[in-house]
Short mmCIF file of C-alpha atoms and ligand atoms in Angstrom, two decimals:
data_model
loop_
_atom_site.label_atom_id
_atom_site.label_comp_id
_atom_site.label_asym_id
_atom_site.label_seq_id
_atom_site.Cartn_x
_atom_site.Cartn_y
_atom_site.Cartn_z
CA MET A 1 -60.37 163.56 -50.85
CA THR A 2 -58.48 165.86 -53.11
CA ALA A 3 -55.10 167.38 -53.63
CA TRP A 4 -56.65 170.81 -53.03
CA ASN A 5 -54.05 173.40 -52.19
CA GLU A 6 -55.08 176.74 -50.63
CA GLU A 7 -52.60 178.55 -52.88
CA TRP A 8 -54.82 177.63 -55.81
CA ALA A 9 -57.65 179.80 -54.51
CA SER A 10 -55.71 183.03 -54.29
CA GLY A 11 -53.83 182.62 -57.53
CA CYS A 12 -50.73 184.64 -58.24
CA LEU A 13 -50.37 188.40 -58.72
CA PRO A 14 -48.41 189.45 -60.71
CA PRO A 15 -49.29 186.47 -62.87
CA LYS A 16 -46.57 183.93 -63.60
CA VAL A 17 -48.76 181.45 -65.48
CA ASP A 18 -51.03 182.03 -68.50
CA LEU A 19 -52.52 178.87 -69.95
CA HIS A 20 -54.65 180.28 -72.76
CA LEU A 21 -53.11 182.22 -75.65
CA HIS A 22 -53.94 182.42 -79.37
CA THR A 23 -51.80 183.04 -82.45
CA THR A 24 -52.25 183.52 -86.18
CA ALA A 25 -52.43 179.73 -86.47
CA SER A 26 -56.10 180.36 -85.56
CA ASP A 27 -57.74 183.70 -84.82
CA GLY A 28 -55.01 185.48 -82.85
CA LEU A 29 -53.39 188.45 -84.54
CA LEU A 30 -49.77 187.82 -83.46
CA SER A 31 -47.60 185.16 -85.05
CA PRO A 32 -46.32 182.47 -82.67
CA SER A 33 -42.86 184.13 -82.67
CA ALA A 34 -44.23 187.60 -82.01
CA LEU A 35 -46.42 186.27 -79.20
CA ILE A 36 -43.49 184.53 -77.51
CA GLU A 37 -41.33 187.64 -77.90
CA GLN A 38 -44.08 189.65 -76.22
CA VAL A 39 -44.72 187.32 -73.28
CA ALA A 40 -40.97 186.94 -72.71
CA GLN A 41 -40.95 190.63 -71.72
CA THR A 42 -43.46 190.03 -68.91
CA GLY A 43 -43.23 188.26 -65.56
CA LEU A 44 -44.78 185.10 -67.02
CA ARG A 45 -42.84 181.88 -66.51
CA THR A 46 -45.23 179.28 -68.00
CA VAL A 47 -47.53 179.86 -70.94
CA ALA A 48 -49.69 177.65 -73.14
CA ILE A 49 -50.66 178.29 -76.74
CA CYS A 50 -54.17 176.94 -77.32
CA ASP A 51 -55.29 177.72 -80.84
CA HIS A 52 -58.72 176.69 -82.07
CA ASP A 53 -58.57 173.18 -83.60
CA THR A 54 -54.91 173.48 -84.58
CA ILE A 55 -51.46 172.94 -83.18
CA ASN A 56 -49.75 174.40 -86.23
CA GLY A 57 -48.35 177.39 -84.35
CA LEU A 58 -46.44 175.30 -81.85
CA ASP A 59 -43.30 174.36 -83.78
CA GLU A 60 -42.49 178.01 -84.50
CA ALA A 61 -43.26 178.98 -80.90
CA TYR A 62 -40.98 176.24 -79.52
CA GLU A 63 -38.12 177.50 -81.71
CA VAL A 64 -38.38 181.01 -80.33
CA VAL A 65 -39.00 180.01 -76.72
CA GLY A 66 -35.59 178.31 -76.77
CA LYS A 67 -34.06 181.81 -76.56
CA TYR A 68 -35.75 182.44 -73.21
CA PRO A 69 -34.63 179.98 -70.53
CA GLN A 70 -36.98 181.54 -67.98
CA LEU A 71 -40.05 180.70 -70.05
CA ASP A 72 -41.76 177.31 -70.38
CA LEU A 73 -44.20 176.65 -73.21
CA ILE A 74 -46.97 174.07 -72.85
CA ALA A 75 -48.48 172.58 -76.00
CA GLY A 76 -52.21 173.25 -76.01
CA VAL A 77 -55.28 173.31 -78.20
CA GLU A 78 -58.86 174.63 -77.83
CA LEU A 79 -61.67 172.42 -79.11
CA SER A 80 -65.27 173.58 -79.59
CA THR A 81 -67.42 170.86 -78.04
CA THR A 82 -71.04 170.49 -76.97
CA LEU A 83 -72.96 168.80 -74.19
CA GLY A 84 -76.66 169.03 -74.94
CA GLU A 85 -77.42 172.69 -75.51
CA SER A 86 -74.21 173.86 -73.87
CA GLU A 87 -71.18 174.82 -75.95
CA VAL A 88 -67.99 174.04 -74.07
CA HIS A 89 -64.60 175.27 -75.22
CA MET A 90 -62.34 172.45 -74.15
CA VAL A 91 -58.70 173.35 -73.71
CA GLY A 92 -56.19 170.50 -73.90
CA LEU A 93 -52.87 171.11 -72.15
CA PHE A 94 -49.69 169.02 -72.38
CA ILE A 95 -50.93 167.35 -75.53
CA ASP A 96 -48.53 165.58 -77.86
CA HIS A 97 -48.55 167.94 -80.80
CA GLN A 98 -47.00 165.32 -83.03
CA ASP A 99 -49.62 162.65 -82.30
CA PRO A 100 -50.87 161.51 -85.76
CA HIS A 101 -54.40 160.71 -84.53
CA LEU A 102 -54.72 164.17 -82.98
CA LEU A 103 -53.38 165.84 -86.14
CA GLU A 104 -55.80 163.92 -88.32
CA THR A 105 -58.80 164.69 -86.11
CA LEU A 106 -57.95 168.38 -85.91
CA ALA A 107 -57.68 168.52 -89.71
CA GLU A 108 -61.20 167.09 -89.86
CA PHE A 109 -62.44 169.71 -87.38
CA ARG A 110 -60.88 172.46 -89.49
CA GLY A 111 -62.68 171.06 -92.53
CA ARG A 112 -65.99 171.40 -90.68
CA ARG A 113 -65.04 174.99 -89.80
CA GLU A 114 -64.53 175.78 -93.51
CA GLY A 115 -68.01 174.47 -94.35
CA ALA A 116 -69.69 176.49 -91.60
CA ILE A 117 -67.83 179.67 -92.49
CA GLU A 118 -68.74 179.27 -96.14
CA ARG A 119 -72.42 178.99 -95.16
CA SER A 120 -72.14 182.10 -92.97
CA VAL A 121 -70.60 184.08 -95.81
CA LYS A 122 -73.49 183.01 -98.03
CA LYS A 123 -75.97 184.29 -95.42
CA LEU A 124 -74.13 187.60 -95.28
CA ASN A 125 -74.20 187.83 -99.07
CA ASP A 126 -77.96 187.27 -98.93
CA LEU A 127 -78.15 190.18 -96.48
CA GLY A 128 -76.30 192.33 -99.03
CA LEU A 129 -72.86 192.25 -97.41
CA MET A 130 -70.57 191.39 -100.27
CA ILE A 131 -67.52 189.58 -98.98
CA THR A 132 -66.12 186.34 -100.38
CA PHE A 133 -65.24 183.06 -98.70
CA GLU A 134 -61.91 183.10 -100.56
CA ARG A 135 -60.99 186.40 -98.94
CA VAL A 136 -62.03 185.15 -95.49
CA ARG A 137 -59.83 182.12 -96.03
CA GLU A 138 -56.91 184.31 -97.07
CA LEU A 139 -57.32 186.48 -94.00
CA ALA A 140 -57.45 183.39 -91.79
CA GLY A 141 -54.26 181.82 -93.07
CA GLY A 142 -54.70 178.91 -90.62
CA ALA A 143 -57.70 177.53 -88.74
CA ILE A 144 -60.61 179.63 -89.98
CA GLY A 145 -63.26 181.04 -87.64
CA ARG A 146 -65.92 183.68 -87.30
CA PRO A 147 -63.38 186.35 -86.30
CA HIS A 148 -61.95 186.07 -89.82
CA ILE A 149 -65.38 186.82 -91.29
CA ALA A 150 -65.38 189.85 -89.00
CA ASP A 151 -61.99 190.85 -90.41
CA ALA A 152 -63.30 190.60 -93.98
CA LEU A 153 -66.38 192.67 -93.06
CA MET A 154 -64.08 195.25 -91.46
CA GLU A 155 -61.83 195.35 -94.50
CA ALA A 156 -64.87 195.92 -96.73
CA GLY A 157 -65.97 198.80 -94.48
CA TYR A 158 -69.20 197.23 -93.17
CA ILE A 159 -68.16 197.32 -89.52
CA LYS A 160 -65.40 198.78 -87.35
CA THR A 161 -64.49 196.02 -84.87
CA ARG A 162 -64.68 192.24 -84.52
CA ASP A 163 -67.05 192.73 -81.61
CA GLU A 164 -69.44 194.71 -83.80
CA ALA A 165 -69.56 191.81 -86.29
CA PHE A 166 -70.48 189.40 -83.49
CA ASP A 167 -73.10 191.78 -82.11
CA LYS A 168 -74.77 192.34 -85.48
CA TYR A 169 -74.28 189.14 -87.47
CA LEU A 170 -72.15 186.34 -86.06
CA GLY A 171 -73.20 185.90 -82.43
CA ASP A 172 -75.10 182.82 -81.31
CA ASP A 173 -78.47 184.18 -82.39
CA GLY A 174 -77.11 186.36 -85.17
CA PRO A 175 -78.56 186.23 -88.69
CA ALA A 176 -75.34 184.90 -90.23
CA ARG A 177 -74.48 182.25 -87.66
CA SER A 178 -74.14 178.75 -89.01
CA ARG A 179 -73.28 175.68 -87.02
CA ARG A 180 -70.89 172.88 -87.75
CA SER A 181 -71.55 169.31 -86.80
CA PRO A 182 -70.68 169.05 -83.16
CA THR A 183 -68.01 167.18 -81.27
CA THR A 184 -69.28 166.10 -77.88
CA THR A 185 -67.48 167.04 -74.68
CA GLU A 186 -66.87 163.34 -74.10
CA GLU A 187 -65.18 162.96 -77.51
CA GLY A 188 -63.14 166.12 -76.96
CA ILE A 189 -61.92 165.02 -73.53
CA ALA A 190 -61.09 161.53 -74.86
CA LEU A 191 -59.12 162.99 -77.78
CA ILE A 192 -57.10 165.18 -75.41
CA HIS A 193 -56.46 162.28 -73.02
CA ALA A 194 -55.47 159.95 -75.88
CA SER A 195 -52.79 162.45 -76.80
CA GLY A 196 -51.41 162.56 -73.26
CA GLY A 197 -53.04 165.86 -72.29
CA VAL A 198 -55.37 167.13 -69.59
CA ALA A 199 -58.76 168.66 -70.38
CA VAL A 200 -59.88 172.02 -69.04
CA ALA A 201 -63.25 173.75 -69.49
CA ALA A 202 -62.43 177.23 -70.79
CA HIS A 203 -64.17 180.44 -69.65
CA PRO A 204 -67.03 178.59 -67.88
CA GLN A 205 -68.82 181.92 -67.49
CA THR A 206 -69.78 181.58 -71.17
CA ILE A 207 -71.07 177.99 -70.81
CA SER A 208 -74.82 177.84 -70.46
CA LYS A 209 -76.06 175.72 -67.54
CA PHE A 210 -72.46 175.19 -66.46
CA PHE A 211 -73.34 174.47 -62.85
CA ASP A 212 -75.82 171.81 -63.98
CA ILE A 213 -73.38 170.00 -66.26
CA VAL A 214 -70.08 170.28 -64.41
CA GLY A 215 -70.67 166.99 -62.56
CA GLN A 216 -71.24 165.21 -65.85
CA LEU A 217 -68.11 166.79 -67.33
CA LYS A 218 -66.14 165.52 -64.34
CA GLY A 219 -67.59 162.06 -64.98
CA GLU A 220 -66.37 162.30 -68.59
CA GLY A 221 -62.86 162.93 -67.31
CA LEU A 222 -62.58 166.71 -67.08
CA ASP A 223 -59.38 167.67 -65.24
CA GLY A 224 -59.68 171.41 -64.66
CA ILE A 225 -61.65 174.59 -65.17
CA GLU A 226 -60.58 178.11 -65.93
CA VAL A 227 -61.08 180.27 -62.89
CA PHE A 228 -58.49 182.94 -63.62
CA ALA A 229 -59.98 183.84 -66.95
CA GLU A 230 -60.80 186.82 -69.05
CA LYS A 231 -62.95 189.47 -67.31
CA TYR A 232 -63.47 187.40 -64.13
CA ASP A 233 -63.73 189.41 -60.95
CA ALA A 234 -63.16 188.11 -57.42
CA GLU A 235 -66.79 187.08 -57.03
CA ASP A 236 -66.81 185.03 -60.25
CA ARG A 237 -63.59 183.40 -59.21
CA LYS A 238 -65.10 182.37 -55.90
CA ARG A 239 -68.09 180.67 -57.56
CA TYR A 240 -65.88 178.70 -59.90
CA LEU A 241 -63.33 177.93 -57.19
CA ASP A 242 -66.09 176.43 -55.05
CA VAL A 243 -67.10 174.19 -57.96
CA ALA A 244 -63.48 173.24 -58.63
CA ARG A 245 -62.99 172.32 -55.00
CA LYS A 246 -66.20 170.31 -54.89
CA HIS A 247 -65.44 168.28 -58.02
CA ASP A 248 -61.67 168.00 -57.60
CA LEU A 249 -60.94 170.08 -60.70
CA VAL A 250 -57.69 172.03 -60.97
CA PRO A 251 -58.39 175.79 -61.07
CA VAL A 252 -56.39 177.15 -63.99
CA GLY A 253 -56.81 179.92 -66.51
CA GLY A 254 -55.27 182.51 -68.75
CA SER A 255 -55.91 185.67 -70.67
CA ASP A 256 -57.39 184.08 -73.85
CA TYR A 257 -55.26 186.70 -75.58
CA HIS A 258 -55.93 187.28 -79.27
CA ALA A 259 -53.96 190.56 -79.65
CA LYS A 260 -57.12 192.27 -80.86
CA GLY A 261 -55.70 195.58 -79.70
CA THR A 262 -58.99 196.75 -78.20
CA PRO A 263 -58.78 199.00 -75.12
CA ASP A 264 -60.43 196.45 -72.81
CA GLU A 265 -58.31 193.48 -73.90
CA ILE A 266 -56.61 191.58 -71.07
CA LEU A 267 -52.87 191.39 -71.75
CA PRO A 268 -50.84 188.28 -70.92
CA GLY A 269 -48.82 189.04 -67.81
CA GLY A 270 -50.94 192.17 -67.18
CA LEU A 271 -50.74 193.38 -63.62
CA ASP A 272 -54.41 194.12 -63.00
CA ARG A 273 -55.56 190.58 -62.21
CA PRO A 274 -54.11 187.38 -60.76
CA GLY A 275 -53.15 184.34 -62.80
CA PRO A 276 -53.31 180.73 -61.67
CA ALA A 277 -51.02 179.64 -58.84
CA SER A 278 -47.69 178.33 -60.13
CA SER A 279 -48.29 174.98 -58.42
CA VAL A 280 -51.24 174.14 -60.70
CA VAL A 281 -48.78 173.40 -63.49
CA GLY A 282 -47.23 170.49 -61.59
CA GLU A 283 -50.68 169.26 -60.56
CA LEU A 284 -51.82 169.19 -64.20
CA GLN A 285 -48.72 167.22 -65.08
CA ARG A 286 -49.48 164.72 -62.34
CA ARG A 287 -52.96 164.25 -63.77
CA ARG A 288 -51.78 163.49 -67.29
CA PRO A 289 -52.99 160.06 -68.37
CA SER A 290 -50.35 157.44 -68.89
CA ARG A 291 -50.19 156.44 -72.54
CA SER A 292 -49.89 152.87 -73.63
P1 AMP B 1 -65.55 180.18 -83.96
O1 AMP B 1 -64.19 179.60 -83.71
O2 AMP B 1 -65.86 180.39 -85.39
O3 AMP B 1 -66.65 179.46 -83.22
O4 AMP B 1 -65.47 181.64 -83.30
C1 AMP B 1 -65.31 181.73 -81.91
C2 AMP B 1 -64.24 182.71 -81.56
O5 AMP B 1 -64.67 184.01 -81.88
C3 AMP B 1 -64.00 182.77 -80.06
O6 AMP B 1 -63.12 181.82 -79.63
C4 AMP B 1 -63.47 184.15 -79.89
O7 AMP B 1 -62.11 184.19 -80.26
C5 AMP B 1 -64.26 184.93 -80.91
N1 AMP B 1 -65.48 185.55 -80.34
C6 AMP B 1 -66.55 184.93 -79.81
N2 AMP B 1 -67.48 185.83 -79.42
C7 AMP B 1 -66.98 187.04 -79.73
C8 AMP B 1 -67.46 188.37 -79.59
N3 AMP B 1 -68.66 188.63 -79.04
N4 AMP B 1 -66.68 189.37 -80.01
C9 AMP B 1 -65.48 189.12 -80.57
N5 AMP B 1 -64.97 187.89 -80.73
C10 AMP B 1 -65.70 186.87 -80.33
ZN1 ZN B 2 -60.49 182.65 -80.57
FE1 FE B 3 -62.83 179.98 -76.27
FE1 FE B 4 -59.63 180.90 -76.67
#
């Protein structure tokens, strides 16, 4: 029934493909240029920048990638979407990063982020942690997110790492968490498709009830799932590969690199775990919707 290719199950070690990277356009700590310069020194041949709710890092990245003929850059984005109680990070790959409708919608999503972050800062202030929304916004520079609150808390000396901020305050049940009005998975997938891209469920290990909802996601048009993702071992990969095979989803993935600099951070092109098979890139391209 499917185009399933056995190569997809084993992936590729050393990795040649990394389809999930972040930059300072959202909550990564390397500029688009610095990120491209770094990945160009690895064995990677195809990478995708997928910042949260923004494609503003892509123009700079495309300028630099021109210096490296061995390296292909895919335009991506990561949307925060929900299906019922499940939060699904939806990565769009091969999107048209000049599509006016996409740009407009992402600007709206970033506006919702600002509101939620402002409410979180207020909750922190009520807890006696005196940081300001203005400072968080300055630290963000681009698409704001909880990691930038963590950075402001770190700067003010309240915590030592981003992870500590999530553990104590910002995690899903944390006292300073605030939610923004949700985009559904269906809307997210449709937005990605309308801009010529394919939709991939990111780090499914973090999606609650994933195995119960994956069939519905497929029905909404999902094209792939991340199998070669951050912190996945061989056993995790097998569970997600089985689901991918069953639902005809392309098994993709990447490091979700933010350049946090923590000792356990997975590096793009790192040699300790496989990346997706190179042939998934062509398969994703074949699955791109035709645009009228
Ligand atoms: P937001 O975009 O505001 O929803 O924040 C989500 C982002 O925060 C994720 O995409 C990660 O980059 C980061 N994040 C989520 N959980 C953690 C955690 N436990 N520790 C550090 N960073 C996290
Ligand atoms: Zn992030
Ligand atoms: Fe994510
Ligand atoms: Fe991510």
